[in-house]
PDB file of C-alpha atoms in Angstrom:
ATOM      1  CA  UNK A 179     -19.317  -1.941  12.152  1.00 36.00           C
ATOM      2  CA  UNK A 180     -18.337  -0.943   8.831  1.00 42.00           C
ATOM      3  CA  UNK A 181     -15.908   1.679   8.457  1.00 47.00           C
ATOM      4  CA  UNK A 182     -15.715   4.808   6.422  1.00 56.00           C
ATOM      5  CA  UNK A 183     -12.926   6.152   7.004  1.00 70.00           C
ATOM      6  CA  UNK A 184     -10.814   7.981   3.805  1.00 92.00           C
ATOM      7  CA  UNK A 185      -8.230   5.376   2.002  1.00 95.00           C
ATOM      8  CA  UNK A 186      -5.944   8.779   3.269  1.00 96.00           C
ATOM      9  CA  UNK A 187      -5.943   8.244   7.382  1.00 96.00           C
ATOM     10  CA  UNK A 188      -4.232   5.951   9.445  1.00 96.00           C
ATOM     11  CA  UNK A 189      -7.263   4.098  10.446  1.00 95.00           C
ATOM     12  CA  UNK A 190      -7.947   2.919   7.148  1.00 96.00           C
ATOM     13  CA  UNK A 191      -4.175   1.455   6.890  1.00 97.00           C
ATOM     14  CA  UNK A 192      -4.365   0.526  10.301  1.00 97.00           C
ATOM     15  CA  UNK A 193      -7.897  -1.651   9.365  1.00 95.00           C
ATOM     16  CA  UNK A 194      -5.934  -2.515   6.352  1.00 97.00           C
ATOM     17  CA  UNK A 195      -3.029  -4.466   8.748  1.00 97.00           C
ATOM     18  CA  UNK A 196      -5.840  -6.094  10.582  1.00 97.00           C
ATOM     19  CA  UNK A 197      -7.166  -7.519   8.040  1.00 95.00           C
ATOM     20  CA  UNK A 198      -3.878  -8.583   6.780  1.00 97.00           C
ATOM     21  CA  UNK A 199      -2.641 -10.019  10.616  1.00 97.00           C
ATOM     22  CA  UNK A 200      -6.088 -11.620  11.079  1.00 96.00           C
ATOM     23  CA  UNK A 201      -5.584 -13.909   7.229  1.00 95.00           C
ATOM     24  CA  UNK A 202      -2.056 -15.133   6.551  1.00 94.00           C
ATOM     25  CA  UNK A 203      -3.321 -18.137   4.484  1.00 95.00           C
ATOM     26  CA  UNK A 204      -3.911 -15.568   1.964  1.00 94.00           C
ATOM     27  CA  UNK A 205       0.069 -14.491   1.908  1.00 96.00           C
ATOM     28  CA  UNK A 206       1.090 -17.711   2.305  1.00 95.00           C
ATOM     29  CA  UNK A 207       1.688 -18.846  -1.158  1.00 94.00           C
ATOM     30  CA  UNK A 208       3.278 -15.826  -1.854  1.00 95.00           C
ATOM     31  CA  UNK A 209       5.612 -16.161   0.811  1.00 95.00           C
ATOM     32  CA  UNK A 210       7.290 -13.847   3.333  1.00 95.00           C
ATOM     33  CA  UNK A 211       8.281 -10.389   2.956  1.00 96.00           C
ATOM     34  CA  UNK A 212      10.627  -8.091   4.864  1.00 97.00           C
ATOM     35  CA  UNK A 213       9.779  -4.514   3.769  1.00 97.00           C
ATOM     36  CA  UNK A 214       9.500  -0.773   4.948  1.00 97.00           C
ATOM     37  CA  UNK A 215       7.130   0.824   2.186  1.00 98.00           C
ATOM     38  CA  UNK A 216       5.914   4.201   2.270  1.00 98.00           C
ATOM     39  CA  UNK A 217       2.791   5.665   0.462  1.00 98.00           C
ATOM     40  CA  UNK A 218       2.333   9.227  -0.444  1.00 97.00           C
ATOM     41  CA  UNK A 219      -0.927  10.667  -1.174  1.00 97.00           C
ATOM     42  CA  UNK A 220      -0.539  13.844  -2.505  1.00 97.00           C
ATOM     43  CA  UNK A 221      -3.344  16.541  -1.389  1.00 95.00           C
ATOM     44  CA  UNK A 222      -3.871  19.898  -1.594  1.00 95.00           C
ATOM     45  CA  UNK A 223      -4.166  20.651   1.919  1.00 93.00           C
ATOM     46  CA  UNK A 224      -0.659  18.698   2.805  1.00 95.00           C
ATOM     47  CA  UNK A 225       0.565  14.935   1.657  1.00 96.00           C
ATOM     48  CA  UNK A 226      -0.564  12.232   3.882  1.00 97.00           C
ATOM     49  CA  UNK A 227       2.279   9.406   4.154  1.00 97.00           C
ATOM     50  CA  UNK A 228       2.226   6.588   5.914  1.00 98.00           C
ATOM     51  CA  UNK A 229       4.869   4.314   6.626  1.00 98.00           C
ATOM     52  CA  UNK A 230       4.059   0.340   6.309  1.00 98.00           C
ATOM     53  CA  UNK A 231       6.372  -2.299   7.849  1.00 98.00           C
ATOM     54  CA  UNK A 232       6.032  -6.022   6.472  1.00 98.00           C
ATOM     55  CA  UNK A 233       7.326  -8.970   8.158  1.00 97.00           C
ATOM     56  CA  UNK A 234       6.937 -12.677   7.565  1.00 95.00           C
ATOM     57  CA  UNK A 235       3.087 -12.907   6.444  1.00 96.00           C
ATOM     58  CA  UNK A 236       2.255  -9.697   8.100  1.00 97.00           C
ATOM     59  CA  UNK A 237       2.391  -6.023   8.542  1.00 98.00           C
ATOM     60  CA  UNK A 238       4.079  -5.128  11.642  1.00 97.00           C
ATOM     61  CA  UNK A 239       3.857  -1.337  11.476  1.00 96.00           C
ATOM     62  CA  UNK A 240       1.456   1.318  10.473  1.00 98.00           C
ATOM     63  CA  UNK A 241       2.430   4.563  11.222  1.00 97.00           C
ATOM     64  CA  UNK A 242       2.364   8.563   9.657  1.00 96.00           C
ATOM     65  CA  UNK A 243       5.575   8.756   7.972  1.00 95.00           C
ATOM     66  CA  UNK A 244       7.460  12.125   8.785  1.00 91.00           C
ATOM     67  CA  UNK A 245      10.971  12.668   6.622  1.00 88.00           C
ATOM     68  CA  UNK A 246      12.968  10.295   8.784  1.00 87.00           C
ATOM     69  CA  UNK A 247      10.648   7.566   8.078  1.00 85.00           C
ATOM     70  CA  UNK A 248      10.388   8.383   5.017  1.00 90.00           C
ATOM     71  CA  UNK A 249      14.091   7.806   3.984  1.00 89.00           C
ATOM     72  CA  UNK A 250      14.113   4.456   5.908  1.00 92.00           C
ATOM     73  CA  UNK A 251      11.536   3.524   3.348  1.00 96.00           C
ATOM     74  CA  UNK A 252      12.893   0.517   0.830  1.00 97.00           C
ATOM     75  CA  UNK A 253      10.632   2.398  -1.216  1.00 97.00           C
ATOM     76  CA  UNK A 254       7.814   4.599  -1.547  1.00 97.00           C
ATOM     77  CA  UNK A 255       4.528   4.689  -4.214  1.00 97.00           C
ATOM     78  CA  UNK A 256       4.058   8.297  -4.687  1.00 97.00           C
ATOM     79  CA  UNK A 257       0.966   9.392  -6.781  1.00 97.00           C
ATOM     80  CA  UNK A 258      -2.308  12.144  -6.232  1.00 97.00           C
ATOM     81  CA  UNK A 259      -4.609  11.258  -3.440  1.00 96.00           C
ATOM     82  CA  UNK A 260      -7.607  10.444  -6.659  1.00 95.00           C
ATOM     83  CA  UNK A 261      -5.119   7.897  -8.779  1.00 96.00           C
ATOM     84  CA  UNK A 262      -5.378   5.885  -4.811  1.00 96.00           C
ATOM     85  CA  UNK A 263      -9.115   6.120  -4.783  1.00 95.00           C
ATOM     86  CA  UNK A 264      -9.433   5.013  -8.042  1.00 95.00           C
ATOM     87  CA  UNK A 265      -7.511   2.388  -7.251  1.00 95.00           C
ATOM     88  CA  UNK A 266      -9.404   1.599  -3.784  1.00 95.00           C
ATOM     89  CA  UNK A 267     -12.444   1.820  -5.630  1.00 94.00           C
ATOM     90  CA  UNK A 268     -11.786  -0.420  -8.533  1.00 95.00           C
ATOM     91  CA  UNK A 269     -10.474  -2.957  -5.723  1.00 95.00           C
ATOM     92  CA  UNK A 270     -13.998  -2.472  -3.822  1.00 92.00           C
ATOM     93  CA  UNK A 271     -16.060  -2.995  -7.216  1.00 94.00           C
ATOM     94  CA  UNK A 272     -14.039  -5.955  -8.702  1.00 95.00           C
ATOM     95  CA  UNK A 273     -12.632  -7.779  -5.296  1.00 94.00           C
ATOM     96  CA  UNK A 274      -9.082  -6.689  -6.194  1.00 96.00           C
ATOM     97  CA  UNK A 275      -7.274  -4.589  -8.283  1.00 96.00           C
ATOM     98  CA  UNK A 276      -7.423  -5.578 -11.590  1.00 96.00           C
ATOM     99  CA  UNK A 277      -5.224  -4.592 -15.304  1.00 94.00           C
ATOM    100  CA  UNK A 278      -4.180  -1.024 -15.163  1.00 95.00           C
ATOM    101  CA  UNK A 279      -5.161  -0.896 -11.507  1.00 96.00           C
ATOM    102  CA  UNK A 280      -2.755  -2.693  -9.951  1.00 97.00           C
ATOM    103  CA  UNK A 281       0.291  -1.082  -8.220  1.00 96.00           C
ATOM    104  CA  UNK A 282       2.911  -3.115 -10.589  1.00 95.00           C
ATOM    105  CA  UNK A 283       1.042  -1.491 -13.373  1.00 96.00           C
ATOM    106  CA  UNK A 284       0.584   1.680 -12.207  1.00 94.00           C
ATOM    107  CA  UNK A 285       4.310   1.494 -11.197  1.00 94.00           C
ATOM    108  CA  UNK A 286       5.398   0.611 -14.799  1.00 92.00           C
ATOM    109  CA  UNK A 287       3.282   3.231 -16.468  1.00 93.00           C
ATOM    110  CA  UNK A 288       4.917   5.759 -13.984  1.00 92.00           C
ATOM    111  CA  UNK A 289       2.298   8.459 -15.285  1.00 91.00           C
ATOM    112  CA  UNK A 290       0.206   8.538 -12.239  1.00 94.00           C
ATOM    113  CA  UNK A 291       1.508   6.323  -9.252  1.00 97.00           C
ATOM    114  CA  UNK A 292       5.390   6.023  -9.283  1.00 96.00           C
ATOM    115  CA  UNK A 293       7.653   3.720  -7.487  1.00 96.00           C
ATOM    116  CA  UNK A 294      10.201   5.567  -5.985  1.00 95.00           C
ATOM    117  CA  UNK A 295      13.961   5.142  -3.690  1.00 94.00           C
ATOM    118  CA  UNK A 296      17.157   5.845  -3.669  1.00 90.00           C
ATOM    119  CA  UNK A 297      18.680   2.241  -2.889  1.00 92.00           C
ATOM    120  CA  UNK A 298      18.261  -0.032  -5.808  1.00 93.00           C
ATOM    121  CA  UNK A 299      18.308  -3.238  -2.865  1.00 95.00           C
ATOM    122  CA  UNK A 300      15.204  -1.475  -2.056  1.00 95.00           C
ATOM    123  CA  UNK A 301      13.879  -0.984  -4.947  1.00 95.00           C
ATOM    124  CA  UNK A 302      14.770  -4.669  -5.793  1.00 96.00           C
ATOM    125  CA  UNK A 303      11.768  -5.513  -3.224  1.00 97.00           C
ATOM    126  CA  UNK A 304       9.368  -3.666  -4.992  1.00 96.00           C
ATOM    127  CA  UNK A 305       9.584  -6.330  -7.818  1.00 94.00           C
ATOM    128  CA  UNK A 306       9.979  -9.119  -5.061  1.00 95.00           C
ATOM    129  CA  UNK A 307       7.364  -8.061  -2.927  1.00 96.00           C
ATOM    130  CA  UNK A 308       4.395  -5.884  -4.849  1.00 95.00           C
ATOM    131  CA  UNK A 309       2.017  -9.159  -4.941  1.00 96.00           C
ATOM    132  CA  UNK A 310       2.183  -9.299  -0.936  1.00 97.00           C
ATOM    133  CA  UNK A 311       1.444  -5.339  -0.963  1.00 98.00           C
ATOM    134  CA  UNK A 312      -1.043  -5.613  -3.552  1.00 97.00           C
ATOM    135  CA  UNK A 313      -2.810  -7.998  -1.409  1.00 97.00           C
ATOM    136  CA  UNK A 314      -2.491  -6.058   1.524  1.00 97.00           C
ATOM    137  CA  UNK A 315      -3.967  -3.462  -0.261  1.00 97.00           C
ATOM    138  CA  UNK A 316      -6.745  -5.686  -2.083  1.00 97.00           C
ATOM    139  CA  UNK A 317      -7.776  -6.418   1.877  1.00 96.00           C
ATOM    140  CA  UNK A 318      -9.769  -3.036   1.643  1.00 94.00           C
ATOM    141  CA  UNK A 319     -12.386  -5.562  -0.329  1.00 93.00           C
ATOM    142  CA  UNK A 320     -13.581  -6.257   3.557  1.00 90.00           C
ATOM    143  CA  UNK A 321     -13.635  -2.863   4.911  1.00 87.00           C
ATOM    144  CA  UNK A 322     -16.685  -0.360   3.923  1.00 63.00           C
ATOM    145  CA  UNK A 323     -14.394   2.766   1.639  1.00 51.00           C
ATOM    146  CA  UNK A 324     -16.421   5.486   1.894  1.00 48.00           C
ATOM    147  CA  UNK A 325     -15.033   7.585  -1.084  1.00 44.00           C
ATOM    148  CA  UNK A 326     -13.789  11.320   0.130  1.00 41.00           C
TER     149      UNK A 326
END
């Protein structure tokens, strides 16, 4: 059935993955991808990170990132758990993230998701790769967001 879980649990990212395992015609033109990301949703109440493994046309990997993960990360998209939703949500109304929305934009403006690491090889795949996790993250158009 549909799902409502918040964009900041595992079972979202882990629908998320499905979604992304069960359609690799959609990655295919943008070819494959070998990447450890991590995303950090800042909260009041405690971050929630999760840790996102990518290879070929798929995610591998979903898991909630503790410090060691975290530093395995290529990199990571840090940013408050409402710049995410807004983000989820403009991807629900439009069918994708679109202008300011998208994670290579919000990356470049810095102000309110950033794209962080501390290995510029893995930062390098954040300009290789961000279409394949944009459309990874563009997959939430098929799962029901309820909003937190």
């Amino acid at each position: 059935g549909p799902m409502s879980a918040g964009v900041d649990t595992i079972a979202f990212f882990d629908a998320l993955a499905d979604e992304m395992n069960a359609h690799a015609e959609r990655f295919t033109a943008l070819g494959e991808a070998e990447m450890i990301v991590v995303l950090v949703m800042g909260r009041s109440d405690g971050d929630f990170r999760v840790r996102l493994d990518f290879e070929s046309l798929g995610c591998s990997g979903v898991v909630e990132a503790d410090d060691a993960q975290v530093s395995v990360a290529d990199f990571r998209l840090e940013g408050p758990l409402d710049a995410w939703q807004a983000m989820f949500d403009d991807v629900a109304a439009n069918g994708h993230a679109t202008g300011p929305y998208t994670i290579n934009s919000l990356a470049l403006m810095g102000d309110r998701i950033c794209c962080q690491g501390d290995d510029p090889m893995g930062l390098d795949k954040f300009s290789r790769f961000n279409q394949t996790l944009q459309e990874f993250l563009d997959g939430a158009r098929h799962l029901a967001v309820g909003a937190s």
